Structure formats: C-alpha cells, structure tokens
C-alpha cells in the first residue's frame, strides 16, 4: 500500500514534515518516513546535483524544523493509525528534505523513535539515510550506533568529484576524514553510493559525472574495504534530477561494481 502526499514539481519532491508515507523503498521495503527538516523547503549540508528535493538555493524554507515533541507526537499518532489498520512498517526511515543529523535534537529523537518502535512495531528497523557530514560530532556517532540501519553516503573517494557533484556546503569537508569516521563504526554502517553517467551543466560549467569507470571505482572500493561495512547499497538515478544531462548507470555497470564489492568479501546490493 502506498500512501504519500507531497509537493512535487517536474524535478523536485518536497516531503511533508515530520512524518510522510508509508512509501515503498527500493532498498528498505515498506518505509514510514521521518523528515526532520521543514516541510516547505530543503536544508542540507550537501547540494547534490541529482537530489530529488532539488537544489538548496531553489527551495529555501520559511518554516522551522519540527521540534522533538512534534516529531514524537506525530510519529506516535501515525503508528497508532497503522497498527489499527494492520499495516505495520518494515522500517522507520529518517530521510526527507535534507540531512537528518543536522537537527539539533537528533540524538534525542532517535531515542524517542526507538521507544515508539519497541511499543508499536518491534519488528521494524530504524534507519537513517545520511550524507556522513556530521559524523565528527560524538553525540551523532553514538546515536547512529543505536539505530538498526546506519546508512551513510559515499559516492566516491575523489575530492574533485565530490565538490562538483555532491557539493558539500562546508568548505572544510574532507573525504579522507569522513572515511576515518566511517571506520569508527567498526562495521555498524551501510555504505550507500550513487553511480551515474552523463555530462552536467551548472552555473555555466559543463563537466563529466561518470563515476562508473575504474579510475573512480577502484579508490572508492579501497575506501569501502577499509571501512568494512556490514553492507553496501549501490544504485542509480530513479527520478528526474534538478540538473540536466545526468544518465542512469546501466544494470551491467552496476552489477560489475556489485560483483567487485562481493569479491572483496562485503555484502552488496544493486538497485536499478
């Protein structure tokens, strides 16, 4: 069953806040979304050119983030409704209009969510989709250690590619430091990577976005092996993107990368 209401333009999805769905996730199953960002725009520490929520500058919110109390109340009400309809989620997923770990009460909200999960749907997993930009903060690291699926983005190990495609908003972002922080999870982490092709043009500059070749896959795989995650999820573009010229990686390309990860002794799935 698919129940979701959101504001949608040609290349933008802005999710309600604080709860949306449930939706069917390609990788996670029946997912009830938890959006800790405002419901009328995007707040993110990345500005990815492929983001389904659009570019940051085009979707500045006017509303505040939901409070911890608002998240807890809305989540409890939705779980009660789903339980009454005998439709329990497979997963409670922190995602939505930006980086969830950027919420000032993120760690406390995680604790509230785990408590509500245990009460209403104990078989469901708590998942966080994150871009790994806040991992240096001890309370963020510790909170992520408490969730079932700690899913962290690592699209490449190449700083130039990251600056052009993921576009960190903090100039001090350092992918080498991020990999070290990912290693600190000691395997309690799932790496999620977007593979794509094509040429993007933004602010008058055109550049190649293909990260399926060995020059980018090989160092990325070395970083993954160093992190030793419990799983790797690779995927490609599924919706229209805010920047034109981006193309899906082919199933053969994704399968080849997946097989290299598996050959390194790490579980890996590919979503087309």
CSV table of N, CA, C and O in Angstrom, one decimal, residues 38-97:
chain,number,residue,atom,x,y,z
A,38,UNK,N,12.2,21.3,7.6
A,38,UNK,CA,10.9,22.0,7.3
A,38,UNK,C,10.2,21.3,6.2
A,38,UNK,O,10.7,20.7,5.3
A,39,UNK,N,8.8,21.4,6.3
A,39,UNK,CA,8.0,20.8,5.3
A,39,UNK,C,7.8,21.6,4.0
A,39,UNK,O,7.0,21.2,3.1
A,40,UNK,N,8.4,22.8,3.9
A,40,UNK,CA,8.2,23.7,2.8
A,40,UNK,C,9.5,24.0,2.0
A,40,UNK,O,9.5,24.9,1.2
A,41,UNK,N,10.6,23.2,2.3
A,41,UNK,CA,11.8,23.5,1.6
A,41,UNK,C,12.9,22.5,2.0
A,41,UNK,O,12.7,21.5,2.7
A,42,UNK,N,14.1,22.9,1.7
A,42,UNK,CA,15.3,21.9,1.8
A,42,UNK,C,16.3,22.6,2.7
A,42,UNK,O,16.7,23.8,2.5
A,43,UNK,N,16.9,21.8,3.6
A,43,UNK,CA,18.0,22.2,4.4
A,43,UNK,C,19.0,21.1,4.4
A,43,UNK,O,18.8,20.1,5.0
A,44,UNK,N,20.2,21.3,3.8
A,44,UNK,CA,21.1,20.1,3.7
A,44,UNK,C,22.5,20.6,3.6
A,44,UNK,O,22.8,21.7,3.1
A,45,UNK,N,23.4,19.8,4.2
A,45,UNK,CA,24.8,20.1,4.2
A,45,UNK,C,25.5,19.7,2.9
A,45,UNK,O,26.7,20.0,2.7
A,46,UNK,N,24.8,19.0,2.0
A,46,UNK,CA,25.2,18.8,0.7
A,46,UNK,C,24.3,19.5,-0.3
A,46,UNK,O,23.2,19.9,0.2
A,47,UNK,N,24.6,19.7,-1.5
A,47,UNK,CA,23.7,20.2,-2.5
A,47,UNK,C,23.9,19.4,-3.8
A,47,UNK,O,24.3,19.9,-4.8
A,48,UNK,N,23.5,18.1,-3.7
A,48,UNK,CA,23.8,17.2,-4.8
A,48,UNK,C,23.0,17.6,-6.0
A,48,UNK,O,21.8,17.9,-6.0
A,49,UNK,N,23.7,17.5,-7.2
A,49,UNK,CA,23.1,17.8,-8.4
A,49,UNK,C,22.0,16.8,-8.9
A,49,UNK,O,21.2,17.1,-9.8
A,50,UNK,N,21.9,15.7,-8.2
A,50,UNK,CA,20.9,14.7,-8.6
A,50,UNK,C,19.8,14.6,-7.5
A,50,UNK,O,18.9,13.7,-7.6
A,51,UNK,N,19.8,15.5,-6.5
A,51,UNK,CA,18.9,15.3,-5.4
A,51,UNK,C,17.4,15.5,-5.9
A,51,UNK,O,17.1,16.5,-6.5
A,52,UNK,N,16.6,14.6,-5.5
A,52,UNK,CA,15.2,14.6,-5.8
A,52,UNK,C,14.4,15.8,-5.2
A,52,UNK,O,13.4,16.2,-5.6
A,53,UNK,N,15.0,16.4,-4.1
A,53,UNK,CA,14.4,17.6,-3.5
A,53,UNK,C,14.9,18.9,-4.1
A,53,UNK,O,14.5,19.9,-3.6
A,54,UNK,N,15.7,18.8,-5.2
A,54,UNK,CA,16.1,20.0,-5.8
A,54,UNK,C,17.4,20.6,-5.3
A,54,UNK,O,18.0,20.0,-4.3
A,55,UNK,N,17.8,21.7,-5.8
A,55,UNK,CA,19.0,22.4,-5.3
A,55,UNK,C,18.6,23.3,-4.1
A,55,UNK,O,17.5,23.8,-4.0
A,56,UNK,N,19.6,23.4,-3.2
A,56,UNK,CA,19.3,24.2,-2.0
A,56,UNK,C,18.8,25.6,-2.3
A,56,UNK,O,17.8,26.1,-1.6
A,57,UNK,N,19.4,26.3,-3.2
A,57,UNK,CA,19.1,27.7,-3.4
A,57,UNK,C,17.7,27.9,-4.0
A,57,UNK,O,17.1,29.0,-3.9
A,58,UNK,N,17.1,26.9,-4.5
A,58,UNK,CA,15.8,27.0,-5.2
A,58,UNK,C,14.7,26.6,-4.2
A,58,UNK,O,13.5,26.8,-4.6
A,59,UNK,N,15.0,26.2,-3.0
A,59,UNK,CA,13.9,25.7,-2.1
A,59,UNK,C,14.2,26.1,-0.7
A,59,UNK,O,14.2,25.2,0.2
A,60,UNK,N,14.5,27.4,-0.5
A,60,UNK,CA,14.7,27.9,0.9
A,60,UNK,C,13.4,27.8,1.7
A,60,UNK,O,12.4,28.4,1.3
A,61,UNK,N,13.5,27.2,2.8
A,61,UNK,CA,12.2,27.1,3.6
A,61,UNK,C,11.9,28.4,4.4
A,61,UNK,O,12.8,29.1,4.7
A,62,UNK,N,10.7,28.5,4.7
A,62,UNK,CA,10.3,29.6,5.6
A,62,UNK,C,9.8,29.1,7.0
A,62,UNK,O,9.9,29.8,8.0
A,63,UNK,N,9.4,27.8,7.0
A,63,UNK,CA,9.0,27.2,8.2
A,63,UNK,C,10.2,26.7,9.0
A,63,UNK,O,11.3,26.4,8.5
A,64,UNK,N,10.1,26.5,10.3
A,64,UNK,CA,11.2,26.0,11.2
A,64,UNK,C,11.2,24.5,11.1
A,64,UNK,O,10.3,23.8,10.5
A,65,UNK,N,12.3,23.9,11.6
A,65,UNK,CA,12.3,22.4,11.7
A,65,UNK,C,11.3,22.0,12.7
A,65,UNK,O,11.0,22.8,13.7
A,66,UNK,N,10.7,20.8,12.6
A,66,UNK,CA,9.8,20.3,13.7
A,66,UNK,C,10.6,20.1,15.0
A,66,UNK,O,11.8,19.7,15.0
A,67,UNK,N,9.9,20.3,16.1
A,67,UNK,CA,10.6,20.1,17.4
A,67,UNK,C,10.6,18.6,17.7
A,67,UNK,O,9.9,17.8,17.1
A,68,UNK,N,11.4,18.3,18.7
A,68,UNK,CA,11.4,16.9,19.2
A,68,UNK,C,10.0,16.5,19.6
A,68,UNK,O,9.6,15.3,19.2
A,69,UNK,N,9.3,17.3,20.3
A,69,UNK,CA,8.0,17.0,20.8
A,69,UNK,C,7.0,16.8,19.6
A,69,UNK,O,6.2,15.8,19.6
A,70,UNK,N,7.1,17.6,18.6
A,70,UNK,CA,6.3,17.5,17.4
A,70,UNK,C,6.5,16.2,16.7
A,70,UNK,O,5.6,15.5,16.2
A,71,UNK,N,7.8,15.8,16.6
A,71,UNK,CA,8.2,14.5,15.9
A,71,UNK,C,7.6,13.4,16.7
A,71,UNK,O,7.0,12.5,16.1
A,72,UNK,N,7.8,13.3,18.0
A,72,UNK,CA,7.3,12.2,18.8
A,72,UNK,C,5.8,12.1,18.7
A,72,UNK,O,5.3,11.0,18.5
A,73,UNK,N,5.1,13.2,18.8
A,73,UNK,CA,3.6,13.2,18.8
A,73,UNK,C,3.1,12.7,17.5
A,73,UNK,O,2.2,11.8,17.4
A,74,UNK,N,3.7,13.2,16.4
A,74,UNK,CA,3.2,12.8,15.0
A,74,UNK,C,3.5,11.4,14.7
A,74,UNK,O,2.7,10.6,14.1
A,75,UNK,N,4.7,10.9,15.2
A,75,UNK,CA,5.1,9.5,14.9
A,75,UNK,C,4.2,8.6,15.7
A,75,UNK,O,3.7,7.5,15.1
A,76,UNK,N,3.9,8.9,16.9
A,76,UNK,CA,3.1,8.0,17.7
A,76,UNK,C,1.7,7.9,17.1
A,76,UNK,O,1.1,6.8,17.0
A,77,UNK,N,1.1,9.1,16.7
A,77,UNK,CA,-0.2,9.1,16.1
A,77,UNK,C,-0.2,8.2,14.8
A,77,UNK,O,-1.2,7.5,14.6
A,78,UNK,N,0.8,8.3,14.0
A,78,UNK,CA,0.8,7.6,12.7
A,78,UNK,C,1.0,6.1,13.0
A,78,UNK,O,0.3,5.2,12.3
A,79,UNK,N,1.8,5.7,14.0
A,79,UNK,CA,2.0,4.3,14.3
A,79,UNK,C,0.7,3.7,14.9
A,79,UNK,O,0.4,2.5,14.6
A,80,UNK,N,0.0,4.5,15.7
A,80,UNK,CA,-1.3,4.0,16.2
A,80,UNK,C,-2.3,3.8,15.1
A,80,UNK,O,-3.0,2.8,15.0
A,81,UNK,N,-2.3,4.7,14.1
A,81,UNK,CA,-3.2,4.5,12.9
A,81,UNK,C,-2.8,3.3,12.1
A,81,UNK,O,-3.7,2.6,11.7
A,82,UNK,N,-1.5,3.1,11.9
A,82,UNK,CA,-1.1,2.0,11.1
A,82,UNK,C,-1.4,0.7,11.8
A,82,UNK,O,-1.8,-0.3,11.2
A,83,UNK,N,-1.2,0.6,13.1
A,83,UNK,CA,-1.5,-0.6,13.9
A,83,UNK,C,-3.0,-0.9,13.8
A,83,UNK,O,-3.3,-2.1,13.7
A,84,UNK,N,-3.8,0.1,13.9
A,84,UNK,CA,-5.3,-0.1,13.8
A,84,UNK,C,-5.7,-0.7,12.5
A,84,UNK,O,-6.6,-1.4,12.4
A,85,UNK,N,-5.0,-0.3,11.4
A,85,UNK,CA,-5.3,-0.8,10.1
A,85,UNK,C,-4.5,-2.0,9.7
A,85,UNK,O,-4.5,-2.5,8.6
A,86,UNK,N,-3.8,-2.6,10.7
A,86,UNK,CA,-3.0,-3.8,10.5
A,86,UNK,C,-2.0,-3.6,9.3
A,86,UNK,O,-1.7,-4.5,8.5
A,87,UNK,N,-1.4,-2.4,9.3
A,87,UNK,CA,-0.4,-2.1,8.3
A,87,UNK,C,0.8,-1.6,9.0
A,87,UNK,O,0.9,-0.4,9.2
A,88,UNK,N,1.7,-2.5,9.4
A,88,UNK,CA,2.9,-2.0,10.1
A,88,UNK,C,4.1,-1.9,9.2
A,88,UNK,O,4.3,-2.6,8.3
A,89,UNK,N,4.9,-0.9,9.4
A,89,UNK,CA,6.1,-0.6,8.5
A,89,UNK,C,7.2,-1.7,8.7
A,89,UNK,O,7.3,-2.2,9.8
A,90,UNK,N,7.9,-1.9,7.7
A,90,UNK,CA,9.2,-2.7,7.8
A,90,UNK,C,10.3,-1.9,8.4
A,90,UNK,O,11.2,-2.4,9.0
A,91,UNK,N,10.2,-0.6,8.2
A,91,UNK,CA,11.3,0.3,8.6
A,91,UNK,C,10.8,1.7,8.9
A,91,UNK,O,9.8,2.2,8.2
A,92,UNK,N,11.4,2.4,9.9
A,92,UNK,CA,11.1,3.8,10.1
A,92,UNK,C,12.4,4.5,9.6
A,92,UNK,O,13.5,4.3,10.2
A,93,UNK,N,12.2,5.3,8.6
A,93,UNK,CA,13.4,5.9,7.9
A,93,UNK,C,13.5,7.4,8.1
A,93,UNK,O,12.6,8.1,7.7
A,94,UNK,N,14.6,7.8,8.6
A,94,UNK,CA,14.9,9.2,8.7
A,94,UNK,C,15.5,9.7,7.3
A,94,UNK,O,16.6,9.3,6.9
A,95,UNK,N,14.7,10.5,6.7
A,95,UNK,CA,15.1,11.0,5.3
A,95,UNK,C,14.4,12.3,5.1
A,95,UNK,O,14.1,13.0,6.1
A,96,UNK,N,14.0,12.6,3.9
A,96,UNK,CA,13.2,13.8,3.6
A,96,UNK,C,14.0,14.9,3.0
A,96,UNK,O,14.9,14.7,2.1
A,97,UNK,N,13.8,16.2,3.5
A,97,UNK,CA,14.2,17.4,2.8
A,97,UNK,C,15.6,17.9,3.3
A,97,UNK,O,15.8,19.1,3.6
